Amino acid sequence: DVKVTQSSRYLVKRTGEKVFLECVQDMDHENMFWYRQDPGLGLRLIYFSYDVKMKEKGDIPEGYSVSREKKERFSLILESASTNQTSMYLCASGLLGTGELFFGEGSRLTVL
Amino acid sequence: GQNIDQPTEMTATEGAIVQINCTYQTSGFNGLFWYQQHAGEAPTFLSYNVLDGLEEKGRFSSFLSRSKGYSYLLLKELQMKDSASYLCAVSLEGPGANNLFFGTGTRLTVIP
């Protein structure tokens, strides 16, 4: 079975802190994605990556950065967390050329 | 810009049939996806349409009309476990074509 693992299910951080969200997939997928999910707004794409060291901005990249040093790992970084970044963050991976995504369980971040 | 419309909530009776509609206006199109998401869990892939017509997969079927920008997900013989959110997503054109734009989802409640 495809497995996408996110490092933390629940995090509580303070405004201004640096936050790392880690994601690892075990299916050798080229493509990896970070979404955030908010009530009434659905899933919104933050960043995605087609290959190691490559990244592309999604619809809402402001306030976020990403790192893909290894094919299986895609990290989302909040340089200085703000309260409006309180959300559920979902990582996903998929094979190049297909649209099917496999999601992790999500990381619920609360910024106080 | 991109836009996907689907009803916010629906209620249906166990054993019945329910149709969840989705209309989309997007700058690119490389396929239409349906995902299921139970409360507190990650979205999981249900179906994929790239050509016009009906795709059947057990109790679930999905239909696409590209000329009308319209899709529906049909659930037959509803079971209580089908209570979940159903997310319509469009695969936008681009490298790898994994870039999915999601609607806000339809929360389906199945009642006895």
Coordinates of N, CA and C in Angstrom, one line a residue:
Chain A
D1 N 0.8 -1.2 0.0 CA 0.0 0.0 0.0 C 0.9 1.2 0.0
V2 N 0.4 2.2 -0.7 CA 1.1 3.5 -0.7 C 0.9 4.1 0.7
K3 N 2.1 4.7 1.1 CA 2.0 5.3 2.4 C 2.6 6.7 2.4
V4 N 1.8 7.7 2.8 CA 2.3 9.1 2.9 C 2.3 9.4 4.4
T5 N 3.4 9.7 5.0 CA 3.5 9.9 6.4 C 3.8 11.3 6.7
Q6 N 3.0 12.0 7.5 CA 3.3 13.3 8.0 C 3.8 13.2 9.4
S7 N 4.8 14.0 9.7 CA 5.5 13.9 11.0 C 4.7 14.1 12.2
S8 N 3.8 15.1 12.1 CA 3.1 15.5 13.4 C 1.6 15.6 13.0
R9 N 0.7 15.0 13.8 CA -0.7 15.1 13.6 C -1.2 16.4 14.2
Y10 N -0.7 16.8 15.3 CA -1.2 18.0 16.0 C 0.1 18.8 16.4
L11 N 0.0 20.1 16.1 CA 1.1 21.0 16.6 C 0.4 22.3 17.1
V12 N 1.0 22.9 18.2 CA 0.6 24.2 18.7 C 1.9 25.0 18.8
K13 N 1.8 26.2 18.1 CA 3.0 27.0 18.0 C 2.6 28.5 18.3
R14 N 3.5 29.3 18.6 CA 3.3 30.7 18.9 C 3.6 31.6 17.7
T15 N 2.9 32.7 17.7 CA 3.2 33.6 16.6 C 4.6 34.0 16.5
G16 N 5.2 33.9 15.3 CA 6.6 34.3 15.1 C 7.5 33.1 15.1
E17 N 7.0 31.9 15.6 CA 7.9 30.7 15.6 C 8.1 30.2 14.2
K18 N 9.2 29.5 14.0 CA 9.5 28.8 12.7 C 8.9 27.4 12.9
V19 N 8.2 27.0 11.8 CA 7.5 25.7 11.9 C 7.9 24.8 10.7
F20 N 8.2 23.6 11.0 CA 8.6 22.6 10.0 C 7.5 21.5 10.0
L21 N 7.0 21.2 8.8 CA 6.1 20.1 8.6 C 6.7 19.2 7.6
E22 N 6.9 17.9 8.1 CA 7.6 16.9 7.3 C 6.7 15.9 6.6
C23 N 7.0 15.5 5.4 CA 6.2 14.5 4.7 C 7.1 13.5 4.0
V24 N 6.8 12.2 4.2 CA 7.6 11.2 3.6 C 6.7 10.2 2.8
Q25 N 7.0 9.9 1.6 CA 6.2 8.9 0.9 C 7.2 7.7 0.5
D26 N 6.6 6.5 0.4 CA 7.4 5.3 0.2 C 7.1 4.7 -1.2
M27 N 6.5 5.4 -2.1 CA 6.2 4.8 -3.4 C 7.0 5.3 -4.6
D28 N 8.1 6.0 -4.3 CA 8.9 6.5 -5.4 C 8.2 7.5 -6.3
H29 N 7.2 8.2 -5.8 CA 6.5 9.2 -6.7 C 7.3 10.4 -7.0
E30 N 7.2 10.9 -8.2 CA 8.0 12.1 -8.6 C 7.4 13.3 -7.9
N31 N 6.0 13.3 -7.9 CA 5.3 14.6 -7.6 C 4.9 14.6 -6.1
M32 N 5.1 15.7 -5.5 CA 4.6 15.9 -4.1 C 4.0 17.2 -3.9
F33 N 3.0 17.3 -3.0 CA 2.2 18.5 -2.9 C 2.0 18.8 -1.4
W34 N 1.8 20.1 -1.1 CA 1.3 20.6 0.2 C 0.0 21.4 -0.1
Y35 N -1.1 21.0 0.6 CA -2.3 21.7 0.6 C -2.7 22.1 2.0
R36 N -3.5 23.1 2.1 CA -4.1 23.4 3.4 C -5.6 23.3 3.2
Q37 N -6.3 22.9 4.3 CA -7.7 22.7 4.2 C -8.4 23.5 5.3
D38 N -9.3 24.3 4.9 CA -10.1 25.2 5.8 C -11.5 25.1 5.6
P39 N -12.4 25.1 6.6 CA -13.8 25.0 6.4 C -14.3 26.1 5.5
G40 N -15.1 25.6 4.5 CA -15.7 26.6 3.5 C -14.8 27.0 2.4
L41 N -13.5 26.6 2.5 CA -12.6 27.0 1.5 C -12.0 25.8 0.8
G42 N -12.2 24.6 1.3 CA -11.7 23.4 0.7 C -10.2 23.3 0.7
L43 N -9.7 22.4 -0.2 CA -8.2 22.2 -0.3 C -7.6 23.2 -1.2
R44 N -6.6 23.9 -0.7 CA -5.9 24.9 -1.5 C -4.4 24.6 -1.6
L45 N -3.9 24.6 -2.8 CA -2.5 24.2 -3.1 C -1.5 25.3 -2.6
I46 N -0.6 24.9 -1.8 CA 0.4 25.9 -1.4 C 1.7 25.8 -2.3
Y47 N 2.3 24.6 -2.4 CA 3.5 24.4 -3.2 C 3.4 23.0 -3.7
F48 N 4.1 22.8 -4.8 CA 4.3 21.4 -5.3 C 5.7 21.2 -5.9
S49 N 6.1 20.0 -6.1 CA 7.4 19.7 -6.5 C 7.4 18.5 -7.5
Y50 N 8.0 18.6 -8.6 CA 8.0 17.6 -9.6 C 9.3 16.7 -9.6
D51 N 10.3 17.2 -8.8 CA 11.5 16.4 -8.7 C 12.3 17.0 -7.6
V52 N 13.4 16.3 -7.3 CA 14.3 16.8 -6.2 C 14.8 18.2 -6.5
K53 N 14.8 19.0 -5.5 CA 15.3 20.4 -5.6 C 14.4 21.3 -6.5
M54 N 13.3 20.8 -7.0 CA 12.4 21.6 -7.8 C 11.2 21.9 -7.0
K55 N 10.7 23.1 -7.2 CA 9.5 23.5 -6.5 C 8.7 24.5 -7.4
E56 N 7.4 24.5 -7.2 CA 6.5 25.4 -8.0 C 5.5 26.0 -7.0
K57 N 5.2 27.2 -7.1 CA 4.2 27.9 -6.3 C 2.8 27.4 -6.7
G58 N 2.0 27.2 -5.7 CA 0.6 26.9 -5.9 C -0.3 28.1 -5.9
D59 N -1.5 28.0 -5.3 CA -2.4 29.1 -5.3 C -2.1 30.1 -4.2
I60 N -1.6 29.6 -3.1 CA -1.4 30.4 -1.9 C -0.1 30.2 -1.2
P61 N 1.0 30.6 -1.9 CA 2.4 30.3 -1.4 C 2.9 31.3 -0.4
E62 N 2.2 32.5 -0.2 CA 2.7 33.5 0.6 C 2.8 33.1 2.1
G63 N 4.0 33.3 2.7 CA 4.2 32.9 4.1 C 4.7 31.5 4.2
Y64 N 4.9 30.8 3.1 CA 5.4 29.4 3.2 C 6.6 29.3 2.3
S65 N 7.4 28.3 2.6 CA 8.5 27.8 1.7 C 8.5 26.3 1.8
V66 N 9.3 25.7 0.9 CA 9.3 24.2 0.8 C 10.8 23.8 0.6
S67 N 11.0 22.5 0.8 CA 12.3 21.9 0.6 C 12.1 20.5 0.1
R68 N 12.8 20.2 -1.0 CA 12.8 18.8 -1.4 C 14.2 18.4 -1.8
E69 N 14.9 17.9 -0.8 CA 16.3 17.5 -0.9 C 16.4 16.0 -1.3
K70 N 15.4 15.2 -1.0 CA 15.4 13.8 -1.4 C 14.0 13.5 -2.0
K71 N 14.0 12.6 -2.9 CA 12.8 12.3 -3.7 C 11.6 11.9 -2.7
E72 N 11.9 11.2 -1.7 CA 10.8 10.8 -0.8 C 10.3 11.8 0.2
R73 N 11.0 12.9 0.4 CA 10.7 13.8 1.5 C 10.4 15.2 0.9
F74 N 9.3 15.8 1.4 CA 8.9 17.1 1.0 C 8.5 17.9 2.3
S75 N 9.2 19.0 2.6 CA 9.0 19.7 3.8 C 8.3 21.0 3.5
L76 N 7.4 21.4 4.4 CA 6.8 22.7 4.3 C 7.3 23.5 5.5
I77 N 7.7 24.8 5.3 CA 8.3 25.6 6.3 C 7.5 26.9 6.4
L78 N 7.1 27.2 7.6 CA 6.5 28.5 7.9 C 7.6 29.3 8.7
E79 N 8.2 30.3 8.0 CA 9.3 31.0 8.5 C 9.0 31.8 9.8
S80 N 7.8 32.3 9.8 CA 7.3 33.1 11.0 C 5.8 32.9 11.1
A81 N 5.4 31.9 11.9 CA 4.0 31.5 11.9 C 3.1 32.7 12.3
S82 N 1.9 32.7 11.7 CA 0.9 33.7 12.1 C -0.4 33.0 12.4
T83 N -1.3 33.7 13.1 CA -2.5 33.1 13.5 C -3.4 32.7 12.3
N84 N -3.2 33.4 11.1 CA -4.0 33.0 10.0 C -3.5 31.8 9.3
Q85 N -2.4 31.2 9.8 CA -1.9 30.0 9.3 C -2.4 28.8 10.1
T86 N -3.2 29.0 11.0 CA -3.9 27.9 11.8 C -4.8 27.2 10.8
S87 N -4.5 25.9 10.6 CA -5.2 25.1 9.5 C -4.8 23.7 9.6
M88 N -5.5 22.9 8.8 CA -5.1 21.5 8.6 C -4.2 21.5 7.3
Y89 N -3.0 20.9 7.5 CA -2.1 20.8 6.3 C -2.0 19.3 5.8
L90 N -2.2 19.2 4.5 CA -2.2 17.8 4.0 C -1.1 17.7 2.9
C91 N -0.3 16.7 3.1 CA 0.7 16.4 2.1 C 0.2 15.3 1.2
A92 N 0.6 15.3 -0.1 CA 0.1 14.3 -1.1 C 1.3 14.0 -2.0
S93 N 1.2 12.8 -2.6 CA 2.2 12.4 -3.6 C 1.5 11.7 -4.7
G94 N 2.1 11.7 -5.9 CA 1.5 11.1 -7.1 C 2.5 10.8 -8.2
L95 N 2.1 9.8 -9.0 CA 3.0 9.5 -10.1 C 2.9 10.5 -11.2
L96 N 4.1 10.8 -11.8 CA 4.1 11.7 -12.9 C 3.2 11.3 -14.0
G97 N 2.4 12.2 -14.6 CA 1.5 11.8 -15.7 C 0.1 11.3 -15.3
T98 N -0.1 11.0 -14.0 CA -1.4 10.6 -13.5 C -2.0 11.7 -12.6
G99 N -3.2 11.7 -12.4 CA -3.8 12.7 -11.5 C -4.1 12.2 -10.2
E100 N -4.0 10.9 -10.0 CA -4.3 10.3 -8.7 C -3.3 10.7 -7.6
L101 N -3.8 11.3 -6.5 CA -3.0 11.7 -5.4 C -3.2 10.8 -4.2
F102 N -2.2 10.6 -3.5 CA -2.3 9.8 -2.2 C -1.9 10.8 -1.1
F103 N -2.8 10.9 -0.2 CA -2.7 11.9 0.9 C -2.2 11.3 2.2
G104 N -1.5 12.1 3.0 CA -1.2 11.8 4.3 C -2.4 12.1 5.2
E105 N -2.2 11.8 6.5 CA -3.3 11.9 7.5 C -3.6 13.3 7.9
G106 N -2.6 14.2 7.6 CA -2.8 15.6 7.9 C -2.1 16.1 9.2
S107 N -1.8 17.3 9.2 CA -1.1 17.9 10.4 C -2.0 19.1 10.8
R108 N -2.6 19.1 11.9 CA -3.4 20.2 12.4 C -2.6 21.2 13.2
L109 N -2.3 22.3 12.6 CA -1.5 23.3 13.2 C -2.4 24.4 13.8
T110 N -2.1 24.8 15.1 CA -2.7 25.9 15.7 C -1.6 26.9 16.1
V111 N -1.8 28.1 15.6 CA -0.9 29.2 16.0 C -1.5 30.2 16.9
L112 N -0.9 30.3 18.1 CA -1.5 31.2 19.1 C -0.9 32.5 19.1
Chain B
G1 N -9.2 32.8 -13.7 CA -9.2 32.1 -12.4 C -9.9 30.8 -12.5
Q2 N -9.8 30.0 -11.5 CA -10.4 28.7 -11.4 C -11.6 28.7 -10.5
N3 N -12.6 27.9 -10.9 CA -13.8 27.8 -10.1 C -14.5 26.5 -10.2
I4 N -14.8 25.9 -9.1 CA -15.6 24.6 -9.0 C -16.7 24.8 -8.1
D5 N -17.9 24.5 -8.6 CA -19.1 24.6 -7.7 C -19.7 23.2 -7.5
Q6 N -20.0 23.0 -6.2 CA -20.7 21.8 -5.8 C -21.6 22.1 -4.6
P7 N -22.7 21.4 -4.4 CA -23.5 21.7 -3.2 C -22.7 21.5 -1.9
T8 N -23.1 22.3 -1.0 CA -22.4 22.2 0.3 C -22.7 21.0 1.1
E9 N -24.0 20.7 1.2 CA -24.5 19.6 2.0 C -25.6 18.8 1.2
M10 N -25.7 17.5 1.5 CA -26.8 16.7 1.0 C -27.1 15.7 2.0
T11 N -28.4 15.3 2.0 CA -28.8 14.2 2.9 C -29.6 13.2 2.1
A12 N -29.3 11.9 2.4 CA -30.0 10.8 1.6 C -30.3 9.6 2.6
T13 N -31.2 8.8 2.2 CA -31.6 7.7 3.0 C -30.8 6.4 2.6
E14 N -30.5 5.6 3.6 CA -29.8 4.3 3.4 C -30.5 3.5 2.4
G15 N -29.8 2.9 1.5 CA -30.4 2.1 0.4 C -30.8 2.9 -0.8
A16 N -30.8 4.2 -0.7 CA -31.2 5.0 -1.9 C -30.1 5.3 -2.8
I17 N -30.4 6.1 -3.8 CA -29.4 6.6 -4.8 C -29.2 8.1 -4.6
V18 N -28.0 8.6 -4.7 CA -27.8 10.1 -4.6 C -26.8 10.5 -5.7
Q19 N -27.1 11.7 -6.2 CA -26.2 12.2 -7.3 C -25.7 13.6 -6.8
I20 N -24.4 13.7 -6.8 CA -23.7 14.9 -6.4 C -23.1 15.6 -7.6
N21 N -23.6 16.8 -7.9 CA -23.2 17.5 -9.1 C -22.0 18.4 -8.9
C22 N -21.3 18.6 -10.0 CA -20.1 19.5 -9.9 C -20.0 20.2 -11.3
T23 N -19.9 21.5 -11.2 CA -19.6 22.3 -12.4 C -18.3 23.0 -12.2
Y24 N -17.6 23.2 -13.3 CA -16.2 23.8 -13.2 C -16.0 24.7 -14.4
Q25 N -15.2 25.8 -14.1 CA -14.6 26.7 -15.1 C -13.2 26.8 -14.7
T26 N -12.3 26.3 -15.5 CA -10.9 26.3 -15.2 C -10.1 26.7 -16.5
S27 N -8.9 27.2 -16.3 CA -8.1 27.6 -17.4 C -7.5 26.5 -18.1
G28 N -7.4 25.3 -17.6 CA -6.9 24.1 -18.2 C -7.7 22.9 -17.8
F29 N -7.6 21.9 -18.5 CA -8.4 20.7 -18.1 C -7.6 19.4 -18.6
N30 N -7.3 18.5 -17.6 CA -6.7 17.3 -17.9 C -7.3 16.1 -17.3
G31 N -8.6 16.3 -16.8 CA -9.3 15.3 -16.1 C -10.0 15.7 -14.9
L32 N -11.1 15.0 -14.6 CA -11.9 15.3 -13.4 C -11.9 14.2 -12.4
F33 N -11.6 14.5 -11.2 CA -11.5 13.5 -10.1 C -12.5 13.7 -9.1
W34 N -12.9 12.6 -8.4 CA -13.7 12.6 -7.2 C -12.9 11.9 -6.1
Y35 N -12.9 12.6 -5.0 CA -12.3 12.0 -3.8 C -13.3 12.0 -2.7
Q36 N -13.1 11.0 -1.8 CA -14.0 10.8 -0.6 C -13.1 11.2 0.6
Q37 N -13.7 11.9 1.5 CA -13.0 12.3 2.8 C -14.0 12.1 4.0
H38 N -13.7 11.1 4.8 CA -14.4 10.9 6.0 C -13.9 11.9 7.1
A39 N -14.7 12.3 8.0 CA -14.4 13.3 9.0 C -13.1 12.9 9.7
G40 N -12.1 13.9 9.7 CA -10.9 13.6 10.5 C -9.9 12.7 9.7
E41 N -10.2 12.4 8.5 CA -9.3 11.5 7.7 C -8.8 12.2 6.5
A42 N -7.8 11.5 5.8 CA -7.3 12.1 4.6 C -8.3 11.8 3.4
P43 N -8.3 12.6 2.4 CA -9.0 12.3 1.2 C -8.5 11.0 0.5
T44 N -9.4 10.2 -0.1 CA -9.0 9.0 -0.8 C -9.6 9.1 -2.2
F45 N -8.9 8.6 -3.2 CA -9.3 8.6 -4.6 C -10.5 7.7 -4.8
L46 N -11.5 8.3 -5.6 CA -12.7 7.5 -5.9 C -12.7 7.2 -7.4
S47 N -12.6 8.2 -8.2 CA -12.8 8.0 -9.7 C -12.1 9.1 -10.5
Y48 N -12.0 8.8 -11.8 CA -11.3 9.7 -12.7 C -12.0 9.7 -14.0
N49 N -12.3 10.8 -14.6 CA -12.9 10.9 -15.9 C -12.0 11.9 -16.8
V50 N -11.6 11.4 -17.9 CA -10.9 12.3 -18.8 C -11.7 12.5 -20.1
L51 N -12.5 11.5 -20.5 CA -13.3 11.6 -21.7 C -14.8 11.7 -21.2
D52 N -15.6 12.2 -22.1 CA -17.0 12.3 -21.9 C -17.6 10.9 -21.6
G53 N -18.6 10.9 -20.7 CA -19.3 9.6 -20.5 C -19.3 9.2 -19.1
L54 N -19.7 8.0 -18.9 CA -19.9 7.4 -17.5 C -18.8 6.4 -17.2
E55 N -18.2 6.5 -16.1 CA -17.3 5.5 -15.6 C -17.9 4.8 -14.3
E56 N -18.1 3.5 -14.4 CA -18.7 2.8 -13.3 C -17.7 2.0 -12.5
K57 N -17.8 2.1 -11.2 CA -16.9 1.4 -10.3 C -17.7 0.9 -9.1
G58 N -18.3 -0.3 -9.2 CA -19.1 -0.8 -8.2 C -20.3 0.0 -7.9
R59 N -20.5 0.4 -6.6 CA -21.7 1.2 -6.3 C -21.5 2.7 -6.7
F60 N -20.3 3.1 -7.1 CA -20.1 4.5 -7.5 C -19.9 4.6 -9.0
S61 N -20.5 5.6 -9.6 CA -20.3 6.0 -11.0 C -20.0 7.5 -11.1
S62 N -19.2 7.8 -12.1 CA -18.9 9.3 -12.3 C -19.1 9.6 -13.8
F63 N -19.7 10.7 -14.0 CA -20.0 11.2 -15.4 C -19.3 12.5 -15.7
L64 N -18.9 12.7 -16.9 CA -18.3 13.9 -17.3 C -18.8 14.4 -18.7
S65 N -19.1 15.7 -18.7 CA -19.4 16.4 -20.0 C -18.4 17.5 -20.1
R66 N -17.4 17.4 -20.9 CA -16.4 18.5 -21.0 C -17.0 19.7 -21.7
S67 N -17.9 19.5 -22.7 CA -18.4 20.7 -23.3 C -19.3 21.6 -22.4
K68 N -19.9 20.9 -21.4 CA -20.7 21.6 -20.4 C -20.0 22.0 -19.1
G69 N -18.8 21.5 -19.0 CA -18.0 21.7 -17.7 C -18.8 21.2 -16.6
Y70 N -19.2 19.9 -16.7 CA -20.1 19.3 -15.7 C -19.8 17.9 -15.4
S71 N -19.9 17.5 -14.2 CA -19.6 16.1 -13.8 C -20.6 15.8 -12.7
Y72 N -20.9 14.5 -12.5 CA -21.6 14.1 -11.3 C -21.1 12.8 -10.8
L73 N -21.2 12.6 -9.5 CA -20.9 11.3 -8.8 C -22.2 10.7 -8.4
L74 N -22.4 9.5 -8.8 CA -23.6 8.8 -8.4 C -23.3 7.6 -7.4
L75 N -24.0 7.6 -6.3 CA -23.8 6.6 -5.3 C -25.1 5.8 -5.2
K76 N -25.0 4.5 -5.4 CA -26.1 3.6 -5.4 C -26.1 2.8 -4.1
E77 N -27.3 2.3 -3.7 CA -27.4 1.4 -2.5 C -26.6 2.0 -1.3
L78 N -27.0 3.2 -1.0 CA -26.3 4.0 0.0 C -26.2 3.2 1.3
Q79 N -25.0 3.3 1.9 CA -24.7 2.7 3.2 C -24.4 3.8 4.2
M80 N -24.5 3.5 5.5 CA -24.2 4.5 6.5 C -22.7 5.0 6.4
K81 N -21.9 4.1 6.0 CA -20.4 4.4 5.9 C -20.1 5.4 4.7
D82 N -21.1 5.6 3.9 CA -20.9 6.6 2.8 C -21.1 8.0 3.3
S83 N -21.5 8.2 4.5 CA -21.5 9.5 5.1 C -20.1 10.1 5.1
A84 N -19.8 11.1 4.3 CA -18.5 11.7 4.1 C -18.6 12.9 3.3
S85 N -17.5 13.6 3.1 CA -17.4 14.7 2.2 C -16.9 14.2 0.9
Y86 N -17.5 14.7 -0.2 CA -17.1 14.3 -1.6 C -16.5 15.5 -2.3
L87 N -15.3 15.4 -2.7 CA -14.5 16.5 -3.3 C -14.4 16.3 -4.8
C88 N -14.8 17.3 -5.5 CA -14.6 17.3 -7.0 C -13.3 18.1 -7.2
A89 N -12.5 17.6 -8.1 CA -11.2 18.2 -8.4 C -10.9 18.1 -9.9
V90 N -10.3 19.2 -10.4 CA -9.9 19.2 -11.8 C -8.4 19.2 -11.9
S91 N -7.9 18.3 -12.8 CA -6.5 18.3 -13.1 C -6.2 19.3 -14.1
L92 N -5.4 20.3 -13.7 CA -5.0 21.4 -14.6 C -3.9 21.0 -15.5
E93 N -3.8 21.5 -16.6 CA -2.7 21.2 -17.5 C -1.4 21.7 -17.0
G94 N -0.4 21.0 -17.2 CA 0.9 21.4 -16.7 C 1.9 20.3 -16.7
P95 N 3.1 20.5 -16.3 CA 4.1 19.4 -16.3 C 3.6 18.3 -15.3
G96 N 3.5 17.1 -15.8 CA 3.1 16.0 -14.9 C 1.6 15.9 -14.6
A97 N 0.9 17.0 -14.8 CA -0.6 17.0 -14.7 C -1.1 16.4 -13.4
N98 N -0.4 16.5 -12.3 CA -0.9 16.1 -11.0 C -1.5 17.3 -10.3
N99 N -1.4 18.5 -10.9 CA -1.8 19.7 -10.2 C -3.3 19.7 -10.1
L100 N -3.9 19.4 -9.0 CA -5.4 19.3 -8.9 C -5.9 20.6 -8.2
F101 N -7.0 21.1 -8.8 CA -7.7 22.2 -8.2 C -9.0 21.6 -7.6
F102 N -9.2 21.8 -6.3 CA -10.4 21.2 -5.6 C -11.5 22.1 -5.4
G103 N -12.7 21.6 -5.5 CA -13.9 22.3 -5.0 C -14.0 22.2 -3.5
T104 N -14.9 22.9 -2.9 CA -15.0 23.0 -1.4 C -15.6 21.7 -0.8
G105 N -16.2 20.8 -1.6 CA -16.7 19.6 -1.1 C -18.1 19.6 -0.8
T106 N -18.8 18.4 -0.9 CA -20.2 18.2 -0.6 C -20.2 17.2 0.6
R107 N -20.8 17.7 1.7 CA -20.9 16.8 2.9 C -22.2 16.0 2.8
L108 N -22.1 14.7 2.6 CA -23.2 13.8 2.5 C -23.5 13.1 3.8
T109 N -24.8 13.2 4.2 CA -25.2 12.5 5.4 C -26.2 11.5 5.0
V110 N -25.9 10.2 5.4 CA -26.8 9.1 5.1 C -27.6 8.8 6.4
I111 N -28.9 8.8 6.3 CA -29.8 8.6 7.4 C -30.5 7.2 7.3
P112 N -30.8 6.6 8.4 CA -31.4 5.3 8.4 C -32.8 5.4 7.8

